[in-house]
């Protein structure tokens, strides 16, 4: 019978584990063994991981792979990718090699503006509120100087603050809509600190604004928080070449391949059911690099999918066309990333990943991450429009199935050879393992 517990967070890690295994698991020793086998033998390193979050009981591993041969703006990269899904790293690597021989990826950062909002309620005269905002705007920026002075020295800071009337959506609802430049930092803590100071000044100074009635002085601050929707923090990545240069697959002509490829992209532009899966493939590449470099992949995911819906319907993030015999495949995507702050200076593998990428600036990392997404998308669409997605994916998935059935090294060698010429399906692998073991 499961039971609630008080004071769990105050228990030692060992005591937390004791309670968990005794409450939830029938084989307590086996459960405890599994949890502890993922602890790092280096006590200092394990403590670092323990302190990343609350109530840590063990580490959860993801493979960290690399995809070499990415030529981006004339510079070669090997890109780190933290992901559990088979075929993603292989597909990205294959696309990188394909485009390295055709001029590589071209990228540029379009803009780097980030957004934060103070959400508040005001039920008085809108014109009086507008006058109050004009009166207080410079004070909002001035009162935040202790927070912004170091960022301003580096060239960043508060770009602007607007008053936005949202009463057509919710009665009495307004926003202070602020834009920021945070340079090498993703900037969440900086932005939130500024917003909370804006809210404090905005609320307190209202009591001294003579044009307000006593009721109007009672501005209700609901919350102050950054937005992970960053449509003005944009990066573009693209590849292009002559149509006839897309002739690597001898089973299909370059012209037929390009026609089907563009049709596949066009379908994702108009069909949301396809667009979601299409964009998920892009995020396979993006999330893997975002995670490897210690950035917030959940924030990136939320912002990207909102951007994919910006025109009123969910649509493809990538686009393709042919003009004057030149095939171009491109994507513009919002990415709020940082190379300082958070895990970037704490997690040893994150620091290693950033060094692998030549210690990129935040703008350079935006471009690298966008390229990883575009490469993954190209690889997926090439498979879908030629051999089909399962042929390559299931061959990569073969090892997972073999490990699931605890295949020996000898069995793996035999079965890998067998499936070089046979279709890989879960049932086919299970049958092959069974037949092999029957012979032995």
Tab-separated table of C-alpha atoms in Angstrom:
chain	number	residue	atom	x	y	z
A	1	UNK	CA	0.000	0.000	0.000
A	2	UNK	CA	1.525	3.335	-1.075
A	3	UNK	CA	1.670	6.054	1.544
A	4	UNK	CA	2.297	9.785	1.647
A	5	UNK	CA	5.353	11.153	3.393
A	6	UNK	CA	6.213	14.399	5.151
A	7	UNK	CA	9.679	15.932	5.128
A	8	UNK	CA	10.918	13.837	2.217
A	9	UNK	CA	13.155	16.621	0.884
A	10	UNK	CA	14.970	16.792	4.219
A	11	UNK	CA	15.986	13.117	4.129
A	12	UNK	CA	19.446	12.060	3.003
A	13	UNK	CA	19.718	10.498	-0.446
A	14	UNK	CA	20.167	7.085	1.147
A	15	UNK	CA	17.032	7.515	3.280
A	16	UNK	CA	15.044	8.749	0.268
A	17	UNK	CA	15.991	5.592	-1.610
A	18	UNK	CA	15.120	3.388	1.369
A	19	UNK	CA	11.631	4.889	1.535
A	20	UNK	CA	11.079	4.658	-2.234
A	21	UNK	CA	12.132	1.024	-2.615
A	22	UNK	CA	10.281	-0.110	0.501
A	23	UNK	CA	7.104	1.707	-0.565
A	24	UNK	CA	6.968	0.955	-4.279
A	25	UNK	CA	9.054	-2.111	-5.145
A	26	UNK	CA	8.580	-5.781	-4.420
A	27	UNK	CA	12.284	-6.576	-4.814
A	28	UNK	CA	13.827	-3.828	-2.713
A	29	UNK	CA	17.421	-4.982	-3.095
A	30	UNK	CA	17.197	-5.210	-6.871
A	31	UNK	CA	15.626	-1.746	-7.123
A	32	UNK	CA	18.292	-0.277	-4.853
A	33	UNK	CA	21.051	-1.963	-6.860
A	34	UNK	CA	19.761	-0.492	-10.143
A	35	UNK	CA	19.594	3.015	-8.679
A	36	UNK	CA	23.076	2.860	-7.173
A	37	UNK	CA	24.806	1.356	-10.200
A	38	UNK	CA	24.260	4.643	-12.036
A	39	UNK	CA	26.001	6.682	-9.347
A	40	UNK	CA	29.350	8.122	-10.351
A	41	UNK	CA	32.299	6.635	-8.465
A	42	UNK	CA	33.786	10.136	-8.201
A	43	UNK	CA	32.071	11.512	-5.087
A	44	UNK	CA	32.677	15.157	-6.013
A	45	UNK	CA	31.241	14.658	-9.497
A	46	UNK	CA	28.256	12.789	-8.099
A	47	UNK	CA	27.584	15.584	-5.610
A	48	UNK	CA	27.620	18.067	-8.496
A	49	UNK	CA	24.936	16.042	-10.263
A	50	UNK	CA	22.969	15.590	-7.036
A	51	UNK	CA	22.762	19.355	-6.648
A	52	UNK	CA	21.491	20.122	-10.157
A	53	UNK	CA	17.910	19.381	-9.040
A	54	UNK	CA	15.941	18.490	-5.917
A	55	UNK	CA	15.391	15.023	-4.443
A	56	UNK	CA	18.069	13.392	-6.617
A	57	UNK	CA	18.306	9.638	-6.157
A	58	UNK	CA	20.495	8.640	-9.110
A	59	UNK	CA	21.695	9.681	-12.564
A	60	UNK	CA	19.746	9.022	-15.757
A	61	UNK	CA	22.073	8.375	-18.681
A	62	UNK	CA	21.588	9.370	-22.304
A	63	UNK	CA	24.134	8.490	-24.976
A	64	UNK	CA	26.327	11.385	-26.110
A	65	UNK	CA	27.279	10.852	-29.737
A	66	UNK	CA	28.969	13.014	-32.339
A	67	UNK	CA	28.158	13.808	-35.962
A	68	UNK	CA	31.284	14.845	-37.920
A	69	UNK	CA	31.808	16.606	-41.267
A	70	UNK	CA	29.490	19.575	-40.809
A	71	UNK	CA	30.747	22.380	-43.027
A	72	UNK	CA	29.082	25.568	-41.781
A	73	UNK	CA	29.988	28.886	-43.404
A	74	UNK	CA	33.281	27.353	-44.528
A	75	UNK	CA	34.224	25.987	-41.093
A	76	UNK	CA	34.217	22.292	-40.204
A	77	UNK	CA	32.438	21.086	-37.072
A	78	UNK	CA	31.896	17.821	-35.263
A	79	UNK	CA	28.573	18.272	-33.494
A	80	UNK	CA	27.766	16.643	-30.110
A	81	UNK	CA	24.304	15.109	-29.794
A	82	UNK	CA	22.688	13.747	-26.619
A	83	UNK	CA	19.751	11.547	-27.622
A	84	UNK	CA	18.378	8.058	-27.098
A	85	UNK	CA	16.715	7.541	-30.500
A	86	UNK	CA	18.368	5.232	-32.991
A	87	UNK	CA	19.385	6.594	-36.402
A	88	UNK	CA	19.360	10.305	-35.509
A	89	UNK	CA	23.135	10.701	-35.202
A	90	UNK	CA	23.754	8.458	-38.203
A	91	UNK	CA	21.265	10.380	-40.347
A	92	UNK	CA	22.712	13.759	-39.343
A	93	UNK	CA	26.227	12.518	-40.100
A	94	UNK	CA	25.178	11.229	-43.507
A	95	UNK	CA	23.508	14.524	-44.386
A	96	UNK	CA	26.567	16.449	-43.212
A	97	UNK	CA	28.849	14.397	-45.460
A	98	UNK	CA	26.439	14.760	-48.387
A	99	UNK	CA	26.367	18.559	-48.151
A	100	UNK	CA	30.066	18.952	-47.320
A	101	UNK	CA	30.760	17.908	-50.913
A	102	UNK	CA	28.201	20.426	-52.216
A	103	UNK	CA	29.310	23.629	-50.494
A	104	UNK	CA	28.121	22.928	-46.973
A	105	UNK	CA	25.559	24.788	-44.886
A	106	UNK	CA	25.095	28.558	-44.985
A	107	UNK	CA	23.701	30.275	-41.919
A	108	UNK	CA	23.017	33.720	-40.516
A	109	UNK	CA	21.498	35.120	-37.341
A	110	UNK	CA	18.589	37.379	-38.272
A	111	UNK	CA	17.844	38.791	-34.816
A	112	UNK	CA	18.460	38.020	-31.129
A	113	UNK	CA	15.682	39.857	-29.290
A	114	UNK	CA	14.084	38.100	-26.311
A	115	UNK	CA	10.817	38.896	-24.593
A	116	UNK	CA	9.478	39.162	-21.052
A	117	UNK	CA	6.137	40.348	-19.709
A	118	UNK	CA	4.588	41.748	-16.537
A	119	UNK	CA	0.946	40.659	-16.538
A	120	UNK	CA	-1.363	42.890	-14.488
A	121	UNK	CA	-4.995	43.844	-13.950
A	122	UNK	CA	-6.305	47.412	-14.089
A	123	UNK	CA	-9.996	48.327	-14.146
A	124	UNK	CA	-9.825	52.116	-14.468
A	125	UNK	CA	-9.574	54.604	-17.328
A	126	UNK	CA	-7.305	53.232	-20.113
A	127	UNK	CA	-6.149	56.734	-21.096
A	128	UNK	CA	-5.050	57.475	-17.548
A	129	UNK	CA	-3.122	54.199	-17.500
A	130	UNK	CA	-1.386	55.146	-20.777
A	131	UNK	CA	-0.396	58.493	-19.271
A	132	UNK	CA	0.913	56.749	-16.168
A	133	UNK	CA	3.014	54.404	-18.308
A	134	UNK	CA	4.533	57.346	-20.222
A	135	UNK	CA	5.288	58.972	-16.884
A	136	UNK	CA	6.851	55.880	-15.297
A	137	UNK	CA	8.649	54.204	-18.233
A	138	UNK	CA	12.028	55.843	-17.666
A	139	UNK	CA	11.760	55.075	-13.939
A	140	UNK	CA	11.174	51.388	-14.716
A	141	UNK	CA	14.435	51.267	-16.660
A	142	UNK	CA	16.324	53.343	-14.066
A	143	UNK	CA	15.225	51.190	-11.107
A	144	UNK	CA	16.472	48.082	-12.938
A	145	UNK	CA	19.989	49.576	-13.382
A	146	UNK	CA	21.551	47.504	-10.557
A	147	UNK	CA	20.419	44.392	-12.473
A	148	UNK	CA	21.296	45.589	-15.974
A	149	UNK	CA	24.583	47.465	-15.477
A	150	UNK	CA	26.880	44.463	-16.110
A	151	UNK	CA	24.836	43.325	-19.104
A	152	UNK	CA	24.916	46.882	-20.481
A	153	UNK	CA	28.707	46.996	-20.181
A	154	UNK	CA	28.846	44.000	-22.529
A	155	UNK	CA	26.434	45.611	-25.003
A	156	UNK	CA	23.140	44.087	-23.903
A	157	UNK	CA	20.271	45.076	-21.643
A	158	UNK	CA	16.711	46.345	-21.922
A	159	UNK	CA	15.749	47.299	-25.472
A	160	UNK	CA	12.236	48.630	-24.889
A	161	UNK	CA	9.111	48.414	-22.738
A	162	UNK	CA	5.598	48.721	-24.147
A	163	UNK	CA	2.189	48.908	-22.512
A	164	UNK	CA	-0.167	46.449	-24.184
A	165	UNK	CA	-3.932	46.513	-23.777
A	166	UNK	CA	-5.306	42.952	-23.716
A	167	UNK	CA	-8.760	43.797	-22.371
A	168	UNK	CA	-10.396	42.461	-25.538
A	169	UNK	CA	-9.259	39.002	-24.345
A	170	UNK	CA	-9.734	39.338	-20.572
A	171	UNK	CA	-11.453	42.191	-18.755
A	172	UNK	CA	-8.901	44.427	-17.083
A	173	UNK	CA	-5.873	42.574	-18.460
A	174	UNK	CA	-2.775	44.542	-19.504
A	175	UNK	CA	0.914	43.798	-20.035
A	176	UNK	CA	4.245	45.475	-19.742
A	177	UNK	CA	5.849	43.863	-22.800
A	178	UNK	CA	9.623	44.183	-22.601
A	179	UNK	CA	12.342	43.259	-25.093
A	180	UNK	CA	15.910	42.377	-24.155
A	181	UNK	CA	19.349	41.595	-25.591
A	182	UNK	CA	21.171	39.045	-23.418
A	183	UNK	CA	24.255	38.334	-25.562
A	184	UNK	CA	26.018	35.066	-24.603
A	185	UNK	CA	23.473	34.130	-21.916
A	186	UNK	CA	20.116	32.549	-22.601
A	187	UNK	CA	19.052	35.217	-20.131
A	188	UNK	CA	16.113	33.718	-18.243
A	189	UNK	CA	17.297	34.780	-14.789
A	190	UNK	CA	18.353	38.225	-16.009
A	191	UNK	CA	15.023	38.838	-17.745
A	192	UNK	CA	12.941	37.584	-14.831
A	193	UNK	CA	14.872	39.736	-12.358
A	194	UNK	CA	14.268	42.815	-14.528
A	195	UNK	CA	10.577	42.004	-14.857
A	196	UNK	CA	10.100	41.592	-11.130
A	197	UNK	CA	11.745	44.981	-10.588
A	198	UNK	CA	9.485	46.536	-13.258
A	199	UNK	CA	6.455	45.103	-11.444
A	200	UNK	CA	7.593	46.455	-8.086
A	201	UNK	CA	8.192	49.966	-9.420
A	202	UNK	CA	5.027	49.949	-11.536
A	203	UNK	CA	2.828	48.937	-8.606
A	204	UNK	CA	4.429	51.101	-5.927
A	205	UNK	CA	4.678	54.318	-7.946
A	206	UNK	CA	1.009	54.074	-8.873
A	207	UNK	CA	0.143	55.159	-5.329
A	208	UNK	CA	1.899	58.497	-6.005
A	209	UNK	CA	0.362	59.214	-9.428
A	210	UNK	CA	-2.106	62.027	-8.840
A	211	UNK	CA	-4.187	61.376	-11.965
A	212	UNK	CA	-5.253	57.978	-10.628
A	213	UNK	CA	-8.314	57.592	-8.467
A	214	UNK	CA	-7.821	55.688	-5.227
A	215	UNK	CA	-9.272	52.596	-6.905
A	216	UNK	CA	-7.022	52.960	-9.962
A	217	UNK	CA	-3.951	53.074	-7.744
A	218	UNK	CA	-4.645	49.452	-6.784
A	219	UNK	CA	-2.855	47.835	-9.728
A	220	UNK	CA	-2.861	44.052	-9.328
A	221	UNK	CA	0.322	42.345	-10.520
A	222	UNK	CA	-0.541	38.800	-11.610
A	223	UNK	CA	2.941	37.561	-12.598
A	224	UNK	CA	6.256	38.589	-14.100
A	225	UNK	CA	7.930	36.066	-16.407
A	226	UNK	CA	9.947	35.748	-19.592
A	227	UNK	CA	8.385	34.254	-22.709
A	228	UNK	CA	9.848	31.200	-24.390
A	229	UNK	CA	8.184	32.361	-27.594
A	230	UNK	CA	10.986	34.280	-29.285
A	231	UNK	CA	9.882	35.049	-32.871
A	232	UNK	CA	12.483	37.845	-33.021
A	233	UNK	CA	15.385	35.620	-31.949
A	234	UNK	CA	15.777	34.025	-35.370
A	235	UNK	CA	18.437	32.085	-37.241
A	236	UNK	CA	18.410	30.901	-40.853
A	237	UNK	CA	20.132	27.766	-42.159
A	238	UNK	CA	20.160	26.604	-45.764
A	239	UNK	CA	21.786	24.327	-48.326
A	240	UNK	CA	21.737	24.674	-52.080
A	241	UNK	CA	23.231	23.130	-55.195
A	242	UNK	CA	22.460	22.451	-58.831
A	243	UNK	CA	19.637	19.963	-59.303
A	244	UNK	CA	21.894	17.607	-61.261
A	245	UNK	CA	24.263	17.404	-58.271
A	246	UNK	CA	21.562	15.621	-56.255
A	247	UNK	CA	22.294	12.352	-58.010
A	248	UNK	CA	23.886	10.286	-55.248
A	249	UNK	CA	21.122	7.648	-55.277
A	250	UNK	CA	21.490	5.670	-58.506
A	251	UNK	CA	17.980	4.221	-58.189
A	252	UNK	CA	16.311	7.589	-58.816
A	253	UNK	CA	17.182	10.511	-61.102
A	254	UNK	CA	18.127	13.850	-59.570
A	255	UNK	CA	15.079	15.494	-61.148
A	256	UNK	CA	12.652	12.894	-59.778
A	257	UNK	CA	14.277	13.032	-56.346
A	258	UNK	CA	14.009	16.832	-56.167
A	259	UNK	CA	10.394	16.781	-57.356
A	260	UNK	CA	9.355	14.286	-54.691
A	261	UNK	CA	11.434	16.052	-52.020
A	262	UNK	CA	9.771	19.416	-52.662
A	263	UNK	CA	6.357	17.764	-52.780
A	264	UNK	CA	7.059	16.246	-49.358
A	265	UNK	CA	7.953	19.665	-47.968
A	266	UNK	CA	4.876	21.238	-49.563
A	267	UNK	CA	2.669	18.618	-47.949
A	268	UNK	CA	4.143	19.451	-44.529
A	269	UNK	CA	3.431	23.134	-45.204
A	270	UNK	CA	-0.312	22.542	-45.628
A	271	UNK	CA	-1.107	19.350	-43.682
A	272	UNK	CA	-0.785	19.673	-39.876
A	273	UNK	CA	-0.838	15.913	-39.274
A	274	UNK	CA	2.249	15.597	-41.473
A	275	UNK	CA	3.793	18.873	-40.253
A	276	UNK	CA	3.954	17.703	-36.641
A	277	UNK	CA	5.980	14.604	-37.558
A	278	UNK	CA	8.033	16.586	-40.078
A	279	UNK	CA	8.973	19.143	-37.410
A	280	UNK	CA	9.544	16.439	-34.812
A	281	UNK	CA	12.292	15.159	-37.080
A	282	UNK	CA	13.832	18.618	-37.153
A	283	UNK	CA	13.691	18.725	-33.362
A	284	UNK	CA	15.473	15.343	-33.185
A	285	UNK	CA	18.557	17.169	-34.391
A	286	UNK	CA	17.952	20.424	-32.542
A	287	UNK	CA	17.093	18.964	-29.130
A	288	UNK	CA	20.079	16.625	-29.206
A	289	UNK	CA	22.527	19.521	-29.599
A	290	UNK	CA	20.630	21.809	-27.232
A	291	UNK	CA	20.788	19.115	-24.550
A	292	UNK	CA	24.456	18.329	-25.190
A	293	UNK	CA	25.331	22.014	-24.773
A	294	UNK	CA	23.436	22.466	-21.505
A	295	UNK	CA	20.564	24.548	-22.860
A	296	UNK	CA	16.839	24.250	-22.160
A	297	UNK	CA	15.402	21.981	-24.853
A	298	UNK	CA	11.880	22.268	-23.401
A	299	UNK	CA	11.919	26.052	-23.840
A	300	UNK	CA	13.265	25.636	-27.367
A	301	UNK	CA	10.581	23.057	-28.217
A	302	UNK	CA	7.753	25.260	-26.927
A	303	UNK	CA	8.994	28.318	-28.803
A	304	UNK	CA	9.637	26.474	-32.034
A	305	UNK	CA	6.214	24.834	-32.154
A	306	UNK	CA	4.525	28.154	-31.378
A	307	UNK	CA	6.481	29.676	-34.264
A	308	UNK	CA	5.321	26.858	-36.545
A	309	UNK	CA	1.740	27.994	-35.790
A	310	UNK	CA	2.326	31.738	-36.121
A	311	UNK	CA	0.157	32.080	-39.255
A	312	UNK	CA	-2.889	30.439	-37.692
A	313	UNK	CA	-2.224	26.815	-38.639
A	314	UNK	CA	0.581	24.441	-37.687
A	315	UNK	CA	3.009	24.173	-40.604
A	316	UNK	CA	6.447	23.020	-41.716
A	317	UNK	CA	9.469	24.835	-40.351
A	318	UNK	CA	11.525	24.018	-43.443
A	319	UNK	CA	10.983	24.983	-47.064
A	320	UNK	CA	12.379	24.029	-50.474
A	321	UNK	CA	12.302	25.299	-54.032
A	322	UNK	CA	14.069	25.272	-57.407
A	323	UNK	CA	15.041	28.524	-59.076
A	324	UNK	CA	17.149	28.758	-62.211
A	325	UNK	CA	18.172	25.121	-61.863
A	326	UNK	CA	19.306	25.582	-58.238
A	327	UNK	CA	17.728	23.509	-55.472
A	328	UNK	CA	17.519	25.343	-52.130
A	329	UNK	CA	16.401	23.865	-48.813
A	330	UNK	CA	16.153	26.222	-45.868
A	331	UNK	CA	14.694	26.943	-42.473
A	332	UNK	CA	14.231	29.999	-40.268
A	333	UNK	CA	13.766	29.063	-36.651
A	334	UNK	CA	13.604	30.845	-33.266
A	335	UNK	CA	16.372	29.739	-30.882
A	336	UNK	CA	17.128	31.398	-27.544
A	337	UNK	CA	20.417	29.809	-26.488
A	338	UNK	CA	23.333	30.617	-24.231
A	339	UNK	CA	26.970	29.657	-23.823
A	340	UNK	CA	27.356	31.077	-20.321
A	341	UNK	CA	25.194	30.497	-17.247
A	342	UNK	CA	23.159	27.471	-16.212
A	343	UNK	CA	24.803	24.113	-16.854
A	344	UNK	CA	27.260	25.528	-19.394
A	345	UNK	CA	29.836	26.221	-16.703
A	346	UNK	CA	28.939	23.325	-14.409
A	347	UNK	CA	28.366	20.063	-16.273
A	348	UNK	CA	31.712	18.548	-17.374
A	349	UNK	CA	30.241	17.034	-20.552
A	350	UNK	CA	28.569	20.318	-21.465
A	351	UNK	CA	31.894	22.109	-21.144
A	352	UNK	CA	33.480	19.394	-23.269
A	353	UNK	CA	30.748	19.731	-25.900
A	354	UNK	CA	31.239	23.492	-26.125
A	355	UNK	CA	34.975	23.022	-26.514
A	356	UNK	CA	34.316	20.454	-29.250
A	357	UNK	CA	32.356	23.207	-31.024
A	358	UNK	CA	35.321	25.625	-30.795
A	359	UNK	CA	33.813	27.538	-27.822
A	360	UNK	CA	30.997	29.132	-29.844
A	361	UNK	CA	29.312	32.425	-29.054
A	362	UNK	CA	25.560	32.286	-28.494
A	363	UNK	CA	25.010	33.420	-32.090
A	364	UNK	CA	27.358	30.740	-33.415
A	365	UNK	CA	25.590	28.099	-31.331
A	366	UNK	CA	22.233	29.215	-32.758
A	367	UNK	CA	23.611	28.558	-36.234
A	368	UNK	CA	25.111	25.172	-35.344
A	369	UNK	CA	21.879	23.999	-33.727
A	370	UNK	CA	19.773	25.151	-36.684
A	371	UNK	CA	22.055	23.260	-39.055
A	372	UNK	CA	21.656	20.061	-37.015
A	373	UNK	CA	17.880	20.372	-37.382
A	374	UNK	CA	18.021	21.054	-41.107
A	375	UNK	CA	20.437	18.167	-41.687
A	376	UNK	CA	18.189	15.785	-39.791
A	377	UNK	CA	15.176	16.960	-41.787
A	378	UNK	CA	17.006	16.515	-45.093
A	379	UNK	CA	18.062	12.989	-44.128
A	380	UNK	CA	14.529	12.021	-43.101
A	381	UNK	CA	12.917	13.438	-46.241
A	382	UNK	CA	15.513	11.774	-48.461
A	383	UNK	CA	14.709	8.408	-46.869
A	384	UNK	CA	10.954	8.959	-46.965
A	385	UNK	CA	10.922	9.847	-50.647
A	386	UNK	CA	13.289	7.059	-51.741
A	387	UNK	CA	13.778	3.857	-49.723
A	388	UNK	CA	11.269	4.633	-46.988
A	389	UNK	CA	12.053	5.546	-43.406
A	390	UNK	CA	11.962	2.069	-41.897
A	391	UNK	CA	14.789	0.495	-43.860
A	392	UNK	CA	17.499	2.611	-42.310
A	393	UNK	CA	15.781	3.169	-38.976
A	394	UNK	CA	15.105	-0.496	-38.258
A	395	UNK	CA	18.674	-1.474	-39.085
A	396	UNK	CA	19.811	1.077	-36.502
A	397	UNK	CA	17.137	-0.214	-34.134
A	398	UNK	CA	18.354	-3.814	-34.575
A	399	UNK	CA	20.926	-3.496	-31.800
A	400	UNK	CA	18.289	-2.281	-29.341
A	401	UNK	CA	16.157	-5.342	-30.060
A	402	UNK	CA	19.168	-7.667	-29.682
A	403	UNK	CA	20.052	-6.054	-26.362
A	404	UNK	CA	16.454	-6.383	-25.227
A	405	UNK	CA	16.805	-10.150	-25.658
A	406	UNK	CA	20.296	-10.131	-24.090
A	407	UNK	CA	21.951	-11.477	-27.232
A	408	UNK	CA	25.539	-12.605	-26.809
A	409	UNK	CA	28.335	-11.056	-28.883
A	410	UNK	CA	28.374	-14.178	-31.081
A	411	UNK	CA	24.617	-13.969	-31.611
A	412	UNK	CA	24.882	-10.252	-32.432
A	413	UNK	CA	27.571	-10.879	-35.043
A	414	UNK	CA	25.515	-13.632	-36.685
A	415	UNK	CA	22.253	-11.688	-36.681
A	416	UNK	CA	23.756	-8.417	-37.881
A	417	UNK	CA	25.146	-10.315	-40.842
A	418	UNK	CA	21.778	-12.010	-41.402
A	419	UNK	CA	19.879	-8.706	-41.501
A	420	UNK	CA	22.220	-7.117	-43.997
A	421	UNK	CA	20.116	-8.888	-46.615
A	422	UNK	CA	16.811	-9.304	-44.764
A	423	UNK	CA	14.135	-6.807	-43.713
A	424	UNK	CA	14.417	-5.805	-40.072
A	425	UNK	CA	11.184	-5.933	-38.100
A	426	UNK	CA	10.728	-6.648	-34.428
A	427	UNK	CA	8.992	-9.942	-35.130
A	428	UNK	CA	11.638	-10.960	-37.684
A	429	UNK	CA	14.432	-10.324	-35.181
A	430	UNK	CA	12.619	-12.255	-32.448
A	431	UNK	CA	12.108	-15.190	-34.815
A	432	UNK	CA	15.754	-15.103	-35.927
A	433	UNK	CA	16.978	-15.126	-32.319
A	434	UNK	CA	14.662	-18.036	-31.540
A	435	UNK	CA	15.864	-20.036	-34.554
A	436	UNK	CA	19.496	-19.335	-33.777
A	437	UNK	CA	19.118	-20.446	-30.181
A	438	UNK	CA	17.226	-23.576	-31.234
A	439	UNK	CA	20.222	-24.591	-33.386
A	440	UNK	CA	22.565	-24.118	-30.471
